[in-house]
Tab-separated table of N, CA and C in Angstrom:
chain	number	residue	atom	x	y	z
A	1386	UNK	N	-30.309	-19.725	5.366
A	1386	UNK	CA	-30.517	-18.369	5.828
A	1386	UNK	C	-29.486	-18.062	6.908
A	1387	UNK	N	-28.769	-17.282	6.916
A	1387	UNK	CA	-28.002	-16.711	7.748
A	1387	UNK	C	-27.981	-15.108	8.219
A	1388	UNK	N	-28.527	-15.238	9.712
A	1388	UNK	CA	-28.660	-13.683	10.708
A	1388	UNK	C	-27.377	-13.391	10.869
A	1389	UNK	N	-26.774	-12.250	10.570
A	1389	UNK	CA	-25.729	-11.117	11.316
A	1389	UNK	C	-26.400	-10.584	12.461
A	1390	UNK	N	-26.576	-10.648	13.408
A	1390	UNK	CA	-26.365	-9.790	14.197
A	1390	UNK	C	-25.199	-8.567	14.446
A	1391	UNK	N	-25.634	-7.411	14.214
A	1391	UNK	CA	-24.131	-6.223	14.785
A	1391	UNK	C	-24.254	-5.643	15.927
A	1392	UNK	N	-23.762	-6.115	16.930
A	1392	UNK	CA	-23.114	-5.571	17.789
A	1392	UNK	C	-21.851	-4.957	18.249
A	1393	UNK	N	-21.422	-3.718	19.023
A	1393	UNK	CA	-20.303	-3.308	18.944
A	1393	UNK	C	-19.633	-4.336	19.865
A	1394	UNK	N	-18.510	-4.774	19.536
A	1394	UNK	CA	-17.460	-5.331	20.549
A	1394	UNK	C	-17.068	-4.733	21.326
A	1395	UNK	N	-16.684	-5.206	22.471
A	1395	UNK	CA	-16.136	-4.628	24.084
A	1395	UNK	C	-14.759	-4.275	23.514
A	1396	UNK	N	-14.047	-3.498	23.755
A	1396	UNK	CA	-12.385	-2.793	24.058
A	1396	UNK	C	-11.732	-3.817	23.618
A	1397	UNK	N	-11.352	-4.722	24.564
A	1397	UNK	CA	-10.668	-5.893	24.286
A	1397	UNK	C	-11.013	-7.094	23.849
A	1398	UNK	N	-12.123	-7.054	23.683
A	1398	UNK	CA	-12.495	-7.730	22.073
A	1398	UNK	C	-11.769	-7.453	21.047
A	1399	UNK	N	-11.958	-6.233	20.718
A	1399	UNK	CA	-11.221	-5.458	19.143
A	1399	UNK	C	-9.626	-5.680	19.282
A	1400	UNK	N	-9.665	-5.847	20.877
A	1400	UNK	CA	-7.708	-5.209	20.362
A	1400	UNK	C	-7.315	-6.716	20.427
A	1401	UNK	N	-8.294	-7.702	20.833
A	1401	UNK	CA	-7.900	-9.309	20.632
A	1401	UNK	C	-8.288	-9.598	19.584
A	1402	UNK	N	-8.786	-9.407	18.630
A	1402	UNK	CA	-8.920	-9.419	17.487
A	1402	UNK	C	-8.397	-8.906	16.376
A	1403	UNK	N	-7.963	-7.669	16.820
A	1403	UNK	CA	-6.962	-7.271	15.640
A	1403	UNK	C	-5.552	-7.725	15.798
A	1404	UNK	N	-5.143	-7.823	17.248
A	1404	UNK	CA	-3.824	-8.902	17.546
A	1404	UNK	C	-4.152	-10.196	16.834
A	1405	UNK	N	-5.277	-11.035	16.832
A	1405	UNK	CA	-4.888	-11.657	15.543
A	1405	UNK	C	-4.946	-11.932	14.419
A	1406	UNK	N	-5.225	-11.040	13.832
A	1406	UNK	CA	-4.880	-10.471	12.557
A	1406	UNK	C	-3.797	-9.698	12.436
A	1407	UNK	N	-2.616	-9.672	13.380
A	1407	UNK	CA	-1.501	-9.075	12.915
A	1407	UNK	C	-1.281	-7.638	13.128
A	1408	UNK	N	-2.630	-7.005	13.427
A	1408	UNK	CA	-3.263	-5.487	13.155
A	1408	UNK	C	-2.393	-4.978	14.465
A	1409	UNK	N	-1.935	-3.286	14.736
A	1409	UNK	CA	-1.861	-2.666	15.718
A	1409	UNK	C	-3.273	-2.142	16.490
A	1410	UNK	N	-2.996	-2.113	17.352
A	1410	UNK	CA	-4.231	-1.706	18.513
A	1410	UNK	C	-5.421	-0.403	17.962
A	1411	UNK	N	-4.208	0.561	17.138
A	1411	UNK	CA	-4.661	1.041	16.338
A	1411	UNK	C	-4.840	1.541	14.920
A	1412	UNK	N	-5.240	0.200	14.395
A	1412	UNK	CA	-5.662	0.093	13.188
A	1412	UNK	C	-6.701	0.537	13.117
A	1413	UNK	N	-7.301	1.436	11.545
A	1413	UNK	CA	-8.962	1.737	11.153
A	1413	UNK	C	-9.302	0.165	10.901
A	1414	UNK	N	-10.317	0.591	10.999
A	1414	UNK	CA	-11.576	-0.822	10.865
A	1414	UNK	C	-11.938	-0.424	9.249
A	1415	UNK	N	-11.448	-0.544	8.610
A	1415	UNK	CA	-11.208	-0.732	6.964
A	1415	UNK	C	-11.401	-2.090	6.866
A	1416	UNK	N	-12.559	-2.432	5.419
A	1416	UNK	CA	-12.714	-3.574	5.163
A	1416	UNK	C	-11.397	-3.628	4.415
A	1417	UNK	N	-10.828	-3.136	3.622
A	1417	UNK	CA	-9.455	-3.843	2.747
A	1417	UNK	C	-8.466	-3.964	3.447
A	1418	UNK	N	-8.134	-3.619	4.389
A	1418	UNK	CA	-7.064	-3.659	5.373
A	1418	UNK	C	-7.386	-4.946	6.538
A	1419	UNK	N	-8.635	-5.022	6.865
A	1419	UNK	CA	-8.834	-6.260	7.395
A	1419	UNK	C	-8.557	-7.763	6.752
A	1420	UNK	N	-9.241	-7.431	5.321
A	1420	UNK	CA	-8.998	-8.628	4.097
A	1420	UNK	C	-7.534	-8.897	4.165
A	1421	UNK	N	-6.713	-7.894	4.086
A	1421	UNK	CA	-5.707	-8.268	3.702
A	1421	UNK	C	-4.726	-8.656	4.971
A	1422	UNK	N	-4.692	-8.268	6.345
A	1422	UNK	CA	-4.537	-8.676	7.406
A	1422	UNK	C	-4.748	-10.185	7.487
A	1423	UNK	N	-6.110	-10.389	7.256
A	1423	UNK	CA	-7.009	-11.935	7.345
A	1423	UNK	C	-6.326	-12.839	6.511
A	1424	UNK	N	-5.893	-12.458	4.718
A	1424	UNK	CA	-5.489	-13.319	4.187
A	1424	UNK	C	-3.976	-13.605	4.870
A	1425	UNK	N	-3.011	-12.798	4.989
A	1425	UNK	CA	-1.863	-13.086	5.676
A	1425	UNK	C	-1.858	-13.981	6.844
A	1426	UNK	N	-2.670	-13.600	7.783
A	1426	UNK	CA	-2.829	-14.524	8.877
A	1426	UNK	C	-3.420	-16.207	8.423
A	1427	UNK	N	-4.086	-16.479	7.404
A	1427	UNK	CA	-4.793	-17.409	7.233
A	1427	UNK	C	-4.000	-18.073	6.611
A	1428	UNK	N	-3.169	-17.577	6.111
A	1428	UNK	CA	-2.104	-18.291	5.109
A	1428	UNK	C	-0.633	-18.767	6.062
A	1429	UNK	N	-0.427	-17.779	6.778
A	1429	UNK	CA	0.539	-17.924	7.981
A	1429	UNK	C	0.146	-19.304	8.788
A	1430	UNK	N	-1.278	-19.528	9.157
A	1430	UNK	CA	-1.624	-20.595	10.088
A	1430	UNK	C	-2.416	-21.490	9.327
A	1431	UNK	N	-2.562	-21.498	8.149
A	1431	UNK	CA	-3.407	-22.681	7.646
A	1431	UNK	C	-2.991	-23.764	8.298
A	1432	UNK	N	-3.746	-24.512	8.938
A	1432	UNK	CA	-3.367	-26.061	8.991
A	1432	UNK	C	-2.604	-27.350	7.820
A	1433	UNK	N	-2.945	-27.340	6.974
A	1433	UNK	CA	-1.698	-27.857	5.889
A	1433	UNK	C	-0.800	-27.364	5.336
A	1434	UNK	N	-0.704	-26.160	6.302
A	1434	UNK	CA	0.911	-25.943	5.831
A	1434	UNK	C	1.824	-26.614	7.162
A	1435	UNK	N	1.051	-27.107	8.189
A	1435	UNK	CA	1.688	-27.932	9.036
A	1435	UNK	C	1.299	-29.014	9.401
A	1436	UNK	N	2.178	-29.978	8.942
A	1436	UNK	CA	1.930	-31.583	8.450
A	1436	UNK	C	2.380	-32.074	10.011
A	1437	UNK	N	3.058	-31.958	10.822
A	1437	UNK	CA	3.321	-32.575	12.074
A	1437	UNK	C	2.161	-32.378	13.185
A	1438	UNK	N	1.940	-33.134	13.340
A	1438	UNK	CA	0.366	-33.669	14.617
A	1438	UNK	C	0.471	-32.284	15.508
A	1439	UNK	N	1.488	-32.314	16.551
A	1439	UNK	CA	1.643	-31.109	17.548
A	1439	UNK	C	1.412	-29.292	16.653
A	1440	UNK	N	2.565	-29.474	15.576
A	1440	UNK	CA	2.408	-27.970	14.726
A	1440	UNK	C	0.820	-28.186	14.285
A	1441	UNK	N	-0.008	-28.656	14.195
A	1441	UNK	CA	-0.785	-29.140	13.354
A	1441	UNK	C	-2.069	-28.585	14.356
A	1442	UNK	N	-1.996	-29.033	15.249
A	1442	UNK	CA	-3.155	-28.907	16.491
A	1442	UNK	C	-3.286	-26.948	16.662
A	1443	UNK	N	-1.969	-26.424	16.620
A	1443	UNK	CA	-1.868	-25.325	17.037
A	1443	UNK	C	-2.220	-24.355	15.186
A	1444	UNK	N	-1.804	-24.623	14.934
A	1444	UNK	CA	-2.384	-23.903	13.595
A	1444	UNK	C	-3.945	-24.076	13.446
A	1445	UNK	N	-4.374	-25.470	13.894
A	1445	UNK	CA	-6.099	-25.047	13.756
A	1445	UNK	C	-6.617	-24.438	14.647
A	1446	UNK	N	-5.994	-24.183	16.022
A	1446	UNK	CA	-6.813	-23.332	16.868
A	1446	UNK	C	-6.391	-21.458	16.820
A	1447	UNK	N	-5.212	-21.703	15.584
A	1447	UNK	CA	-4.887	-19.798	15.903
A	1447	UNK	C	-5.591	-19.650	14.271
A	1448	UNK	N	-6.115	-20.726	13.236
A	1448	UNK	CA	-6.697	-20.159	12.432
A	1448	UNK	C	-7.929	-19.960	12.599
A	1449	UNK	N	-8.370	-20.839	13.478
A	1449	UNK	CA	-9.928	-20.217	14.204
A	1449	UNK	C	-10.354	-19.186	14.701
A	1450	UNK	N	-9.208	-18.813	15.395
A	1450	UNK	CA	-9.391	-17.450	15.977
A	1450	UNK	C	-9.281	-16.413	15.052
A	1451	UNK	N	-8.232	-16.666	13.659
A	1451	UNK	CA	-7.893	-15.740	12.679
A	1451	UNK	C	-9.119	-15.360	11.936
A	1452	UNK	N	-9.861	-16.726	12.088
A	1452	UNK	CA	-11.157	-16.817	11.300
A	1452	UNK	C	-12.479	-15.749	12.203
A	1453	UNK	N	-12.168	-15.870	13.235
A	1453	UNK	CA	-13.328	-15.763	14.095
A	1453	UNK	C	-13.267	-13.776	13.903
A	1454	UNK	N	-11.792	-13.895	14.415
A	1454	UNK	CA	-11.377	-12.723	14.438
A	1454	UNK	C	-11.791	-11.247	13.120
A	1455	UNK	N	-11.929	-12.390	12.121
A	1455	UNK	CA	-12.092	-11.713	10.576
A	1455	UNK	C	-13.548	-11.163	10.650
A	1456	UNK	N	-14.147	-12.516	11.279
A	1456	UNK	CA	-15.516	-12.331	10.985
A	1456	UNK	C	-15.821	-11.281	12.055
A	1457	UNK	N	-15.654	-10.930	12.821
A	1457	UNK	CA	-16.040	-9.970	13.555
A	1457	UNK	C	-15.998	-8.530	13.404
A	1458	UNK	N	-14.553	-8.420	12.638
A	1458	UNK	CA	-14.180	-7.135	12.238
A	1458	UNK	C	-15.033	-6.125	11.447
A	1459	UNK	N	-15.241	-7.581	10.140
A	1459	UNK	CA	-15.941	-6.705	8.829
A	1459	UNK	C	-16.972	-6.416	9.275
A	1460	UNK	N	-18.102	-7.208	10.460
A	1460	UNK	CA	-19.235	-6.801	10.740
A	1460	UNK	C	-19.240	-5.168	10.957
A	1461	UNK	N	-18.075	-4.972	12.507
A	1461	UNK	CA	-17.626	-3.780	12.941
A	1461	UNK	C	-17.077	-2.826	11.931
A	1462	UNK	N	-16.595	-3.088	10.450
A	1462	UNK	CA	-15.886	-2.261	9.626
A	1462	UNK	C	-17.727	-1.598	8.478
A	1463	UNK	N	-18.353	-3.051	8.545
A	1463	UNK	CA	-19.580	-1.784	8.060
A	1463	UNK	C	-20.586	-1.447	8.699
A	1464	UNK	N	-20.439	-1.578	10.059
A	1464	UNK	CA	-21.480	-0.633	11.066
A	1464	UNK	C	-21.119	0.526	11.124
């Protein structure tokens, strides 16, 4: 079982979140435009696309955020 909670995000929540997703400050909160933001970014930082320990560390913590970032949006894109 999994709860959504929707809450609106604070200001700079959104604009840290759509920075990583690539998005301008002002982007619509469109689910297809987020998807497709998300897949670019996720693909940009996947972790096996960087095989060296150091590149490696940093791609899992900006795809987390890419991840985190996604998930937050679509909530905000169908409230």
């Amino acid at each position: 079982l999994i709860i959504i909670t929707c809450r609106r995000l604070a200001p700079i929540q959104l604009l840290q979140h759509l920075a990583a997703l690539g998005l301008p400050s002002n982007a619509a909160l469109q689910r297809s435009l987020i998807k497709a933001a998300f897949h670019k970014a996720a693909m940009q930082w996947h972790p096996d696309k960087h095989p060296e320990p150091a590149a490696k560390a940093t791609a899992e913590a900006r795809f987390k955020l890419v991840k985190e970032a996604y998930e937050s949006l679509v909530v905000q894109a169908a409230a």
